[in-house]
Amino acid sequence: MSLPHRSFWEDELYDQKYDLIVTGGGLTGLSAAYFFKKEYNDAKVLVVERGTFPIGASTRNAGFACIGSIGEIMADLEIESEEIVKQRIKDRYEGLLLLRETLGDDLIEYDNCGGFEIFTNSDEFIRLQDHVPMLNEWLEGLTGEKDVFRVWTYLGIPAFFNRVEGQLHPGKMIKLLLQKCIECGVEFRWNTKVNEIDTEENKILSDLGHSFKADRLIISVNAFTSELMPEYKIKPGRGYVFVTNELDYMNWKGTFHYEKGYVYFRNIGEDRMLIGGGRNVAHTEEETAEFGVNQNIKDYLITFAKEVLELPPNWQIEREWSGIMGFTDSKSYILKLIGDNCVIAAGLSGMGVALGMNLGKKATELV
Ligand SMILES: Cc1cc2nc3c(=O)[nH]c(=O)nc-3n(C[C@H](O)[C@H](O)[C@H](O)COP(=O)(O)OP(=O)(O)OC[C@H]3O[C@@H](n4cnc5c(N)ncnc54)[C@H](O)[C@@H]3O)c2cc1C
């Protein structure tokens, strides 16, 4: 659809100048808009989002509010410095506290149930077990929390337990954050895909030809960053999740990781399970920004549910979906000032529930 000639009156609507425009209305972008408006009450703040609701990862994730499992931390240490790995744990811990303080545990159904990491490979478990004292010392230094990790056995399966993690309801989290943005006067342009960003003029251009100007820009489109700014190498990674029917019995309560976090599962309420991940069996195929289901991943997770989780015989998949994550090469997000007034905040590499709100807030401090 091309735009008709603009009416005389429409200049009033179209040519407004904003103090801040945020492109991308997921957890990071909404948080940026919210904290900026809270700090500068009179500021005109606009969020531009391509979907009717956010359509990336923030409403399509598994709701794990996690700071890191032993398997994941030790795997990170093989490729990154101790300083970077420690900083990420601290960021996730602080980000989670900010999210809980800002939105409130009850309204986002945050359950401080802790996080388990289970192992079917006992050699791997024994190898990692040696690191528990060191990691507990780290965690105490980083967060002030004592004895975060414990050795556990869950239904006879060797496990580690992290007592400072939990689960939440991502739909309620975003709905509440949206309400807070609207209440404090943030404006929205939904169904508006940004096609171009002019960081010199501080201007964005939509696919329908609308342009919006601001004193400051924040770009928080995560997995879709390279579509707008190809120089920023954030790879899309599709994630798959399914939810079961109501089960006759439910043995697994809490959040669980398996295979260095590639496979994850949790209870939803008293009798449903969510199972997701499995990108380790189709890594390259899943480097896509297209939504969809990879049958190999689905089959792998079904086998896992039957053979490892031993779900009751009548279990079925009741709902399945995908979402798109954004991965940086280093696994650390990008928070960068471009020119004088534009900040890019993206590449949360699959950990955004704990990181997203604080990243949005930090973006407002930088811009
Ligand atoms: C299946 C799955 C499971 C996950 N599970 C967990 C989990 O349990 N725990 C955890 O911590 N993390 C999890 N994640 C990752 C987490 O959801 C993300 O890291 C986080 O939501 C990223 O938030 P964001 O706001 O940066 O990006 P997004 O939520 O992706 O938001 C980006 C927004 O930008 C919009 N956009 C894109 N391009 C344009 C454009 N050109 N113009 C306008 N708007 C645009 C999109 O529509 C989208 O709404 C999971 C992700 C997936 C996909």
PDB file of N, CA, C and O and ligand atoms in Angstrom, residues 23-29 48-51 53-66 92 192-195 220-224 227-228 237-241 264 321-325 345-356 359, ligand 1:
ATOM      1  N   THR A  23      13.250   1.458  18.670  1.00  0.00           N
ATOM      2  CA  THR A  23      12.812   0.542  17.615  1.00  0.00           C
ATOM      3  C   THR A  23      12.888  -0.884  18.156  1.00  0.00           C
ATOM      4  O   THR A  23      13.962  -1.341  18.552  1.00  0.00           O
ATOM      5  N   GLY A  24      11.743  -1.574  18.207  1.00  0.00           N
ATOM      6  CA  GLY A  24      11.679  -2.939  18.740  1.00  0.00           C
ATOM      7  C   GLY A  24      11.071  -2.933  20.132  1.00  0.00           C
ATOM      8  O   GLY A  24      11.646  -2.369  21.065  1.00  0.00           O
ATOM      9  N   GLY A  25       9.898  -3.545  20.254  1.00  0.00           N
ATOM     10  CA  GLY A  25       9.151  -3.489  21.522  1.00  0.00           C
ATOM     11  C   GLY A  25       9.150  -4.801  22.287  1.00  0.00           C
ATOM     12  O   GLY A  25       8.129  -5.206  22.828  1.00  0.00           O
ATOM     13  N   GLY A  26      10.300  -5.484  22.355  1.00  0.00           N
ATOM     14  CA  GLY A  26      10.422  -6.654  23.233  1.00  0.00           C
ATOM     15  C   GLY A  26      10.796  -6.183  24.639  1.00  0.00           C
ATOM     16  O   GLY A  26      10.686  -4.987  24.967  1.00  0.00           O
ATOM     17  N   LEU A  27      11.253  -7.121  25.464  1.00  0.00           N
ATOM     18  CA  LEU A  27      11.581  -6.779  26.854  1.00  0.00           C
ATOM     19  C   LEU A  27      12.627  -5.657  26.924  1.00  0.00           C
ATOM     20  O   LEU A  27      12.497  -4.718  27.721  1.00  0.00           O
ATOM     21  N   THR A  28      13.641  -5.715  26.063  1.00  0.00           N
ATOM     22  CA  THR A  28      14.706  -4.707  26.107  1.00  0.00           C
ATOM     23  C   THR A  28      14.163  -3.330  25.724  1.00  0.00           C
ATOM     24  O   THR A  28      14.385  -2.337  26.428  1.00  0.00           O
ATOM     25  N   GLY A  29      13.431  -3.269  24.610  1.00  0.00           N
ATOM     26  CA  GLY A  29      12.937  -1.984  24.109  1.00  0.00           C
ATOM     27  C   GLY A  29      11.894  -1.368  25.028  1.00  0.00           C
ATOM     28  O   GLY A  29      11.934  -0.167  25.319  1.00  0.00           O
ATOM     29  N   VAL A  48       8.465   1.906  18.363  1.00  0.00           N
ATOM     30  CA  VAL A  48       8.014   1.483  17.040  1.00  0.00           C
ATOM     31  C   VAL A  48       8.239  -0.026  16.930  1.00  0.00           C
ATOM     32  O   VAL A  48       9.371  -0.500  17.085  1.00  0.00           O
ATOM     33  N   GLU A  49       7.159  -0.759  16.694  1.00  0.00           N
ATOM     34  CA  GLU A  49       7.234  -2.233  16.717  1.00  0.00           C
ATOM     35  C   GLU A  49       6.545  -2.778  15.464  1.00  0.00           C
ATOM     36  O   GLU A  49       5.467  -2.336  15.099  1.00  0.00           O
ATOM     37  N   ARG A  50       7.172  -3.761  14.838  1.00  0.00           N
ATOM     38  CA  ARG A  50       6.627  -4.289  13.574  1.00  0.00           C
ATOM     39  C   ARG A  50       5.370  -5.136  13.781  1.00  0.00           C
ATOM     40  O   ARG A  50       4.579  -5.334  12.862  1.00  0.00           O
ATOM     41  N   GLY A  51       5.183  -5.690  14.989  1.00  0.00           N
ATOM     42  CA  GLY A  51       4.038  -6.579  15.221  1.00  0.00           C
ATOM     43  C   GLY A  51       2.885  -5.860  15.892  1.00  0.00           C
ATOM     44  O   GLY A  51       3.038  -4.749  16.405  1.00  0.00           O
ATOM     45  N   PHE A  53       1.643  -7.217  18.495  1.00  0.00           N
ATOM     46  CA  PHE A  53       2.310  -7.399  19.780  1.00  0.00           C
ATOM     47  C   PHE A  53       3.778  -7.639  19.436  1.00  0.00           C
ATOM     48  O   PHE A  53       4.094  -7.920  18.283  1.00  0.00           O
ATOM     49  N   PRO A  54       4.665  -7.576  20.444  1.00  0.00           N
ATOM     50  CA  PRO A  54       6.068  -7.901  20.134  1.00  0.00           C
ATOM     51  C   PRO A  54       6.155  -9.288  19.491  1.00  0.00           C
ATOM     52  O   PRO A  54       5.469 -10.207  19.948  1.00  0.00           O
ATOM     53  N   ILE A  55       6.964  -9.412  18.447  1.00  0.00           N
ATOM     54  CA  ILE A  55       7.063 -10.739  17.821  1.00  0.00           C
ATOM     55  C   ILE A  55       8.522 -11.100  17.534  1.00  0.00           C
ATOM     56  O   ILE A  55       9.010 -10.966  16.427  1.00  0.00           O
ATOM     57  N   GLY A  56       9.199 -11.474  18.598  1.00  0.00           N
ATOM     58  CA  GLY A  56      10.591 -11.910  18.488  1.00  0.00           C
ATOM     59  C   GLY A  56      10.782 -13.053  19.463  1.00  0.00           C
ATOM     60  O   GLY A  56      10.430 -14.207  19.162  1.00  0.00           O
ATOM     61  N   ALA A  57      11.301 -12.721  20.638  1.00  0.00           N
ATOM     62  CA  ALA A  57      11.572 -13.758  21.644  1.00  0.00           C
ATOM     63  C   ALA A  57      10.860 -13.504  22.975  1.00  0.00           C
ATOM     64  O   ALA A  57      10.567 -14.451  23.701  1.00  0.00           O
ATOM     65  N   SER A  58      10.571 -12.248  23.283  1.00  0.00           N
ATOM     66  CA  SER A  58      10.149 -11.925  24.663  1.00  0.00           C
ATOM     67  C   SER A  58       8.822 -12.540  25.076  1.00  0.00           C
ATOM     68  O   SER A  58       8.595 -12.767  26.261  1.00  0.00           O
ATOM     69  N   THR A  59       7.936 -12.791  24.123  1.00  0.00           N
ATOM     70  CA  THR A  59       6.656 -13.416  24.482  1.00  0.00           C
ATOM     71  C   THR A  59       6.613 -14.878  24.054  1.00  0.00           C
ATOM     72  O   THR A  59       5.580 -15.533  24.123  1.00  0.00           O
ATOM     73  N   ARG A  60       7.764 -15.400  23.595  1.00  0.00           N
ATOM     74  CA  ARG A  60       7.765 -16.741  23.016  1.00  0.00           C
ATOM     75  C   ARG A  60       8.802 -17.638  23.694  1.00  0.00           C
ATOM     76  O   ARG A  60       9.125 -18.715  23.213  1.00  0.00           O
ATOM     77  N   ASN A  61       9.351 -17.136  24.808  1.00  0.00           N
ATOM     78  CA  ASN A  61      10.410 -17.920  25.462  1.00  0.00           C
ATOM     79  C   ASN A  61       9.832 -18.892  26.490  1.00  0.00           C
ATOM     80  O   ASN A  61       8.621 -19.042  26.607  1.00  0.00           O
ATOM     81  N   ALA A  62      10.738 -19.518  27.250  1.00  0.00           N
ATOM     82  CA  ALA A  62      10.307 -20.573  28.173  1.00  0.00           C
ATOM     83  C   ALA A  62      10.056 -20.054  29.588  1.00  0.00           C
ATOM     84  O   ALA A  62       9.604 -20.804  30.446  1.00  0.00           O
ATOM     85  N   GLY A  63      10.403 -18.796  29.839  1.00  0.00           N
ATOM     86  CA  GLY A  63      10.148 -18.215  31.154  1.00  0.00           C
ATOM     87  C   GLY A  63      11.115 -18.670  32.236  1.00  0.00           C
ATOM     88  O   GLY A  63      10.800 -18.625  33.417  1.00  0.00           O
ATOM     89  N   PHE A  64      12.320 -19.077  31.827  1.00  0.00           N
ATOM     90  CA  PHE A  64      13.348 -19.420  32.812  1.00  0.00           C
ATOM     91  C   PHE A  64      14.035 -18.123  33.245  1.00  0.00           C
ATOM     92  O   PHE A  64      14.538 -17.378  32.407  1.00  0.00           O
ATOM     93  N   ALA A  65      14.018 -17.883  34.537  1.00  0.00           N
ATOM     94  CA  ALA A  65      14.685 -16.691  35.047  1.00  0.00           C
ATOM     95  C   ALA A  65      15.986 -17.169  35.679  1.00  0.00           C
ATOM     96  O   ALA A  65      16.059 -17.416  36.880  1.00  0.00           O
ATOM     97  N   CYS A  66      17.004 -17.360  34.838  1.00  0.00           N
ATOM     98  CA  CYS A  66      18.198 -18.105  35.245  1.00  0.00           C
ATOM     99  C   CYS A  66      19.455 -17.259  35.220  1.00  0.00           C
ATOM    100  O   CYS A  66      19.604 -16.373  34.379  1.00  0.00           O
ATOM    101  N   ARG A  92      23.246 -11.113  35.081  1.00  0.00           N
ATOM    102  CA  ARG A  92      21.984 -11.878  35.094  1.00  0.00           C
ATOM    103  C   ARG A  92      21.332 -11.802  36.473  1.00  0.00           C
ATOM    104  O   ARG A  92      20.123 -11.636  36.592  1.00  0.00           O
ATOM    105  N   THR A 192       4.408  -1.451  12.574  1.00  0.00           N
ATOM    106  CA  THR A 192       5.236  -0.498  11.826  1.00  0.00           C
ATOM    107  C   THR A 192       6.653  -1.045  11.765  1.00  0.00           C
ATOM    108  O   THR A 192       7.373  -1.039  12.767  1.00  0.00           O
ATOM    109  N   LYS A 193       6.997  -1.553  10.602  1.00  0.00           N
ATOM    110  CA  LYS A 193       8.331  -2.150  10.458  1.00  0.00           C
ATOM    111  C   LYS A 193       9.307  -1.059  10.037  1.00  0.00           C
ATOM    112  O   LYS A 193       9.063  -0.346   9.054  1.00  0.00           O
ATOM    113  N   VAL A 194      10.367  -0.944  10.784  1.00  0.00           N
ATOM    114  CA  VAL A 194      11.389   0.046  10.426  1.00  0.00           C
ATOM    115  C   VAL A 194      12.272  -0.555   9.332  1.00  0.00           C
ATOM    116  O   VAL A 194      12.743  -1.683   9.453  1.00  0.00           O
ATOM    117  N   ASN A 195      12.455   0.215   8.278  1.00  0.00           N
ATOM    118  CA  ASN A 195      13.261  -0.271   7.152  1.00  0.00           C
ATOM    119  C   ASN A 195      14.645   0.335   7.121  1.00  0.00           C
ATOM    120  O   ASN A 195      15.556  -0.226   6.542  1.00  0.00           O
ATOM    121  N   SER A 220      16.578  -1.831  19.466  1.00  0.00           N
ATOM    122  CA  SER A 220      16.535  -3.061  20.290  1.00  0.00           C
ATOM    123  C   SER A 220      15.720  -4.120  19.556  1.00  0.00           C
ATOM    124  O   SER A 220      14.685  -4.562  20.045  1.00  0.00           O
ATOM    125  N   VAL A 221      16.195  -4.490  18.375  1.00  0.00           N
ATOM    126  CA  VAL A 221      15.477  -5.490  17.573  1.00  0.00           C
ATOM    127  C   VAL A 221      16.155  -6.858  17.657  1.00  0.00           C
ATOM    128  O   VAL A 221      15.781  -7.785  16.931  1.00  0.00           O
ATOM    129  N   ASN A 222      17.119  -6.989  18.526  1.00  0.00           N
ATOM    130  CA  ASN A 222      17.781  -8.254  18.860  1.00  0.00           C
ATOM    131  C   ASN A 222      18.160  -9.097  17.641  1.00  0.00           C
ATOM    132  O   ASN A 222      19.051  -8.715  16.898  1.00  0.00           O
ATOM    133  N   ALA A 223      17.461 -10.208  17.395  1.00  0.00           N
ATOM    134  CA  ALA A 223      17.855 -11.136  16.320  1.00  0.00           C
ATOM    135  C   ALA A 223      17.793 -10.477  14.939  1.00  0.00           C
ATOM    136  O   ALA A 223      18.400 -10.975  13.982  1.00  0.00           O
ATOM    137  N   PHE A 224      17.050  -9.380  14.842  1.00  0.00           N
ATOM    138  CA  PHE A 224      16.782  -8.788  13.524  1.00  0.00           C
ATOM    139  C   PHE A 224      17.691  -7.586  13.264  1.00  0.00           C
ATOM    140  O   PHE A 224      17.490  -6.844  12.303  1.00  0.00           O
ATOM    141  N   GLU A 227      19.384  -7.147   9.845  1.00  0.00           N
ATOM    142  CA  GLU A 227      18.515  -6.730   8.727  1.00  0.00           C
ATOM    143  C   GLU A 227      18.534  -5.208   8.595  1.00  0.00           C
ATOM    144  O   GLU A 227      18.386  -4.664   7.507  1.00  0.00           O
ATOM    145  N   LEU A 228      18.690  -4.532   9.733  1.00  0.00           N
ATOM    146  CA  LEU A 228      18.682  -3.061   9.722  1.00  0.00           C
ATOM    147  C   LEU A 228      20.088  -2.487   9.652  1.00  0.00           C
ATOM    148  O   LEU A 228      20.311  -1.435   9.065  1.00  0.00           O
ATOM    149  N   GLY A 237      18.875 -17.109  15.847  1.00  0.00           N
ATOM    150  CA  GLY A 237      18.849 -18.530  16.228  1.00  0.00           C
ATOM    151  C   GLY A 237      17.423 -18.867  16.635  1.00  0.00           C
ATOM    152  O   GLY A 237      16.886 -18.270  17.563  1.00  0.00           O
ATOM    153  N   ARG A 238      16.837 -19.801  15.891  1.00  0.00           N
ATOM    154  CA  ARG A 238      15.432 -20.129  16.182  1.00  0.00           C
ATOM    155  C   ARG A 238      15.353 -21.088  17.372  1.00  0.00           C
ATOM    156  O   ARG A 238      16.136 -22.021  17.481  1.00  0.00           O
ATOM    157  N   GLY A 239      14.422 -20.817  18.258  1.00  0.00           N
ATOM    158  CA  GLY A 239      14.217 -21.711  19.407  1.00  0.00           C
ATOM    159  C   GLY A 239      12.843 -22.350  19.310  1.00  0.00           C
ATOM    160  O   GLY A 239      11.885 -21.704  18.856  1.00  0.00           O
ATOM    161  N   TYR A 240      12.757 -23.606  19.728  1.00  0.00           N
ATOM    162  CA  TYR A 240      11.491 -24.366  19.644  1.00  0.00           C
ATOM    163  C   TYR A 240      11.056 -24.804  21.038  1.00  0.00           C
ATOM    164  O   TYR A 240      11.890 -25.205  21.862  1.00  0.00           O
ATOM    165  N   VAL A 241       9.745 -24.717  21.276  1.00  0.00           N
ATOM    166  CA  VAL A 241       9.199 -25.057  22.593  1.00  0.00           C
ATOM    167  C   VAL A 241       7.869 -25.768  22.394  1.00  0.00           C
ATOM    168  O   VAL A 241       7.132 -25.436  21.466  1.00  0.00           O
ATOM    169  N   TYR A 264      15.835 -27.816  27.806  1.00  0.00           N
ATOM    170  CA  TYR A 264      15.307 -27.285  29.068  1.00  0.00           C
ATOM    171  C   TYR A 264      13.844 -27.677  29.204  1.00  0.00           C
ATOM    172  O   TYR A 264      13.145 -27.909  28.207  1.00  0.00           O
ATOM    173  N   TRP A 321       5.543 -23.884  19.429  1.00  0.00           N
ATOM    174  CA  TRP A 321       5.830 -22.611  18.767  1.00  0.00           C
ATOM    175  C   TRP A 321       7.336 -22.407  18.676  1.00  0.00           C
ATOM    176  O   TRP A 321       8.117 -23.153  19.268  1.00  0.00           O
ATOM    177  N   SER A 322       7.684 -21.390  17.914  1.00  0.00           N
ATOM    178  CA  SER A 322       9.103 -21.030  17.837  1.00  0.00           C
ATOM    179  C   SER A 322       9.246 -19.540  18.102  1.00  0.00           C
ATOM    180  O   SER A 322       8.269 -18.788  18.050  1.00  0.00           O
ATOM    181  N   GLY A 323      10.447 -19.134  18.408  1.00  0.00           N
ATOM    182  CA  GLY A 323      10.777 -17.719  18.587  1.00  0.00           C
ATOM    183  C   GLY A 323      12.197 -17.536  18.099  1.00  0.00           C
ATOM    184  O   GLY A 323      12.920 -18.512  17.877  1.00  0.00           O
ATOM    185  N   ILE A 324      12.588 -16.291  17.913  1.00  0.00           N
ATOM    186  CA  ILE A 324      13.915 -16.047  17.332  1.00  0.00           C
ATOM    187  C   ILE A 324      14.799 -15.301  18.323  1.00  0.00           C
ATOM    188  O   ILE A 324      14.448 -14.225  18.803  1.00  0.00           O
ATOM    189  N   MET A 325      15.947 -15.920  18.628  1.00  0.00           N
ATOM    190  CA  MET A 325      16.934 -15.297  19.521  1.00  0.00           C
ATOM    191  C   MET A 325      18.018 -14.622  18.683  1.00  0.00           C
ATOM    192  O   MET A 325      18.163 -14.914  17.489  1.00  0.00           O
ATOM    193  N   ALA A 345      21.209  -1.964  21.465  1.00  0.00           N
ATOM    194  CA  ALA A 345      21.171  -2.854  22.644  1.00  0.00           C
ATOM    195  C   ALA A 345      20.566  -4.168  22.172  1.00  0.00           C
ATOM    196  O   ALA A 345      19.347  -4.284  22.045  1.00  0.00           O
ATOM    197  N   ALA A 346      21.414  -5.143  21.898  1.00  0.00           N
ATOM    198  CA  ALA A 346      20.914  -6.366  21.253  1.00  0.00           C
ATOM    199  C   ALA A 346      21.889  -7.521  21.421  1.00  0.00           C
ATOM    200  O   ALA A 346      23.013  -7.327  21.891  1.00  0.00           O
ATOM    201  N   GLY A 347      21.433  -8.717  21.022  1.00  0.00           N
ATOM    202  CA  GLY A 347      22.296  -9.905  21.056  1.00  0.00           C
ATOM    203  C   GLY A 347      22.306 -10.538  22.432  1.00  0.00           C
ATOM    204  O   GLY A 347      23.362 -10.811  22.999  1.00  0.00           O
ATOM    205  N   LEU A 348      21.107 -10.806  22.954  1.00  0.00           N
ATOM    206  CA  LEU A 348      21.037 -11.323  24.329  1.00  0.00           C
ATOM    207  C   LEU A 348      21.318 -12.817  24.424  1.00  0.00           C
ATOM    208  O   LEU A 348      21.274 -13.410  25.511  1.00  0.00           O
ATOM    209  N   SER A 349      21.579 -13.429  23.271  1.00  0.00           N
ATOM    210  CA  SER A 349      22.112 -14.793  23.203  1.00  0.00           C
ATOM    211  C   SER A 349      21.361 -15.802  24.083  1.00  0.00           C
ATOM    212  O   SER A 349      21.978 -16.596  24.801  1.00  0.00           O
ATOM    213  N   GLY A 350      20.047 -15.725  24.037  1.00  0.00           N
ATOM    214  CA  GLY A 350      19.230 -16.750  24.698  1.00  0.00           C
ATOM    215  C   GLY A 350      19.087 -16.596  26.200  1.00  0.00           C
ATOM    216  O   GLY A 350      18.576 -17.489  26.869  1.00  0.00           O
ATOM    217  N   MET A 351      19.529 -15.445  26.760  1.00  0.00           N
ATOM    218  CA  MET A 351      19.478 -15.294  28.223  1.00  0.00           C
ATOM    219  C   MET A 351      18.682 -14.058  28.637  1.00  0.00           C
ATOM    220  O   MET A 351      18.864 -13.518  29.722  1.00  0.00           O
ATOM    221  N   GLY A 352      17.810 -13.596  27.742  1.00  0.00           N
ATOM    222  CA  GLY A 352      17.252 -12.254  27.890  1.00  0.00           C
ATOM    223  C   GLY A 352      16.264 -12.049  29.012  1.00  0.00           C
ATOM    224  O   GLY A 352      16.020 -10.902  29.393  1.00  0.00           O
ATOM    225  N   VAL A 353      15.660 -13.095  29.560  1.00  0.00           N
ATOM    226  CA  VAL A 353      14.687 -12.868  30.630  1.00  0.00           C
ATOM    227  C   VAL A 353      15.381 -12.171  31.807  1.00  0.00           C
ATOM    228  O   VAL A 353      14.883 -11.189  32.351  1.00  0.00           O
ATOM    229  N   ALA A 354      16.562 -12.674  32.159  1.00  0.00           N
ATOM    230  CA  ALA A 354      17.291 -12.050  33.260  1.00  0.00           C
ATOM    231  C   ALA A 354      17.997 -10.767  32.817  1.00  0.00           C
ATOM    232  O   ALA A 354      18.154  -9.843  33.609  1.00  0.00           O
ATOM    233  N   LEU A 355      18.400 -10.698  31.540  1.00  0.00           N
ATOM    234  CA  LEU A 355      19.243  -9.571  31.121  1.00  0.00           C
ATOM    235  C   LEU A 355      18.486  -8.394  30.532  1.00  0.00           C
ATOM    236  O   LEU A 355      18.936  -7.252  30.598  1.00  0.00           O
ATOM    237  N   GLY A 356      17.318  -8.671  29.897  1.00  0.00           N
ATOM    238  CA  GLY A 356      16.692  -7.687  29.004  1.00  0.00           C
ATOM    239  C   GLY A 356      16.332  -6.371  29.657  1.00  0.00           C
ATOM    240  O   GLY A 356      16.612  -5.297  29.106  1.00  0.00           O
ATOM    241  N   LEU A 359      19.393  -4.335  30.489  1.00  0.00           N
ATOM    242  CA  LEU A 359      20.048  -3.855  29.269  1.00  0.00           C
ATOM    243  C   LEU A 359      19.294  -2.635  28.722  1.00  0.00           C
ATOM    244  O   LEU A 359      19.911  -1.642  28.325  1.00  0.00           O
TER     245      LEU A 359
HETATM  246  C1  LIG B   1      11.991 -20.420  22.248  1.00  0.00           C
HETATM  247  C2  LIG B   1      12.771 -19.485  23.131  1.00  0.00           C
HETATM  248  C3  LIG B   1      12.966 -19.793  24.469  1.00  0.00           C
HETATM  249  C4  LIG B   1      13.677 -18.916  25.286  1.00  0.00           C
HETATM  250  N1  LIG B   1      13.734 -19.193  26.607  1.00  0.00           N
HETATM  251  C5  LIG B   1      14.368 -18.320  27.433  1.00  0.00           C
HETATM  252  C6  LIG B   1      14.349 -18.522  28.811  1.00  0.00           C
HETATM  253  O1  LIG B   1      13.696 -19.448  29.303  1.00  0.00           O
HETATM  254  N2  LIG B   1      15.055 -17.680  29.600  1.00  0.00           N
HETATM  255  C7  LIG B   1      15.757 -16.627  29.073  1.00  0.00           C
HETATM  256  O2  LIG B   1      16.416 -15.904  29.815  1.00  0.00           O
HETATM  257  N3  LIG B   1      15.724 -16.365  27.762  1.00  0.00           N
HETATM  258  C8  LIG B   1      15.029 -17.175  26.940  1.00  0.00           C
HETATM  259  N4  LIG B   1      14.973 -16.894  25.608  1.00  0.00           N
HETATM  260  C9  LIG B   1      15.631 -15.677  25.113  1.00  0.00           C
HETATM  261  C10 LIG B   1      14.853 -14.405  25.486  1.00  0.00           C
HETATM  262  O3  LIG B   1      13.481 -14.573  25.189  1.00  0.00           O
HETATM  263  C11 LIG B   1      15.430 -13.224  24.696  1.00  0.00           C
HETATM  264  O4  LIG B   1      16.823 -13.123  24.990  1.00  0.00           O
HETATM  265  C12 LIG B   1      14.774 -11.896  25.041  1.00  0.00           C
HETATM  266  O5  LIG B   1      13.382 -11.987  24.987  1.00  0.00           O
HETATM  267  C13 LIG B   1      15.269 -10.822  24.064  1.00  0.00           C
HETATM  268  O6  LIG B   1      14.496  -9.665  24.272  1.00  0.00           O
HETATM  269  P1  LIG B   1      14.644  -8.448  23.257  1.00  0.00           P
HETATM  270  O7  LIG B   1      13.633  -7.439  23.638  1.00  0.00           O
HETATM  271  O8  LIG B   1      16.059  -8.015  23.192  1.00  0.00           O
HETATM  272  O9  LIG B   1      14.313  -9.074  21.824  1.00  0.00           O
HETATM  273  P2  LIG B   1      12.891  -9.482  21.218  1.00  0.00           P
HETATM  274  O10 LIG B   1      11.954  -9.948  22.231  1.00  0.00           O
HETATM  275  O11 LIG B   1      13.171 -10.392  20.068  1.00  0.00           O
HETATM  276  O12 LIG B   1      12.336  -8.095  20.683  1.00  0.00           O
HETATM  277  C14 LIG B   1      12.738  -7.519  19.472  1.00  0.00           C
HETATM  278  C15 LIG B   1      11.517  -6.839  18.886  1.00  0.00           C
HETATM  279  O13 LIG B   1      11.917  -6.088  17.735  1.00  0.00           O
HETATM  280  C16 LIG B   1      10.864  -6.173  16.791  1.00  0.00           C
HETATM  281  N5  LIG B   1      11.428  -5.864  15.479  1.00  0.00           N
HETATM  282  C17 LIG B   1      12.313  -6.621  14.775  1.00  0.00           C
HETATM  283  N6  LIG B   1      12.626  -5.987  13.622  1.00  0.00           N
HETATM  284  C18 LIG B   1      11.926  -4.825  13.596  1.00  0.00           C
HETATM  285  C19 LIG B   1      11.836  -3.752  12.675  1.00  0.00           C
HETATM  286  N7  LIG B   1      12.537  -3.746  11.538  1.00  0.00           N
HETATM  287  N8  LIG B   1      11.007  -2.722  12.944  1.00  0.00           N
HETATM  288  C20 LIG B   1      10.266  -2.693  14.108  1.00  0.00           C
HETATM  289  N9  LIG B   1      10.330  -3.693  15.028  1.00  0.00           N
HETATM  290  C21 LIG B   1      11.158  -4.751  14.781  1.00  0.00           C
HETATM  291  C22 LIG B   1      10.367  -7.605  16.908  1.00  0.00           C
HETATM  292  O14 LIG B   1       9.077  -7.742  16.374  1.00  0.00           O
HETATM  293  C23 LIG B   1      10.460  -7.834  18.408  1.00  0.00           C
HETATM  294  O15 LIG B   1       9.229  -7.573  19.065  1.00  0.00           O
HETATM  295  C24 LIG B   1      14.260 -17.727  24.746  1.00  0.00           C
HETATM  296  C25 LIG B   1      14.053 -17.429  23.411  1.00  0.00           C
HETATM  297  C26 LIG B   1      13.323 -18.276  22.597  1.00  0.00           C
HETATM  298  C27 LIG B   1      13.111 -17.913  21.164  1.00  0.00           C
END
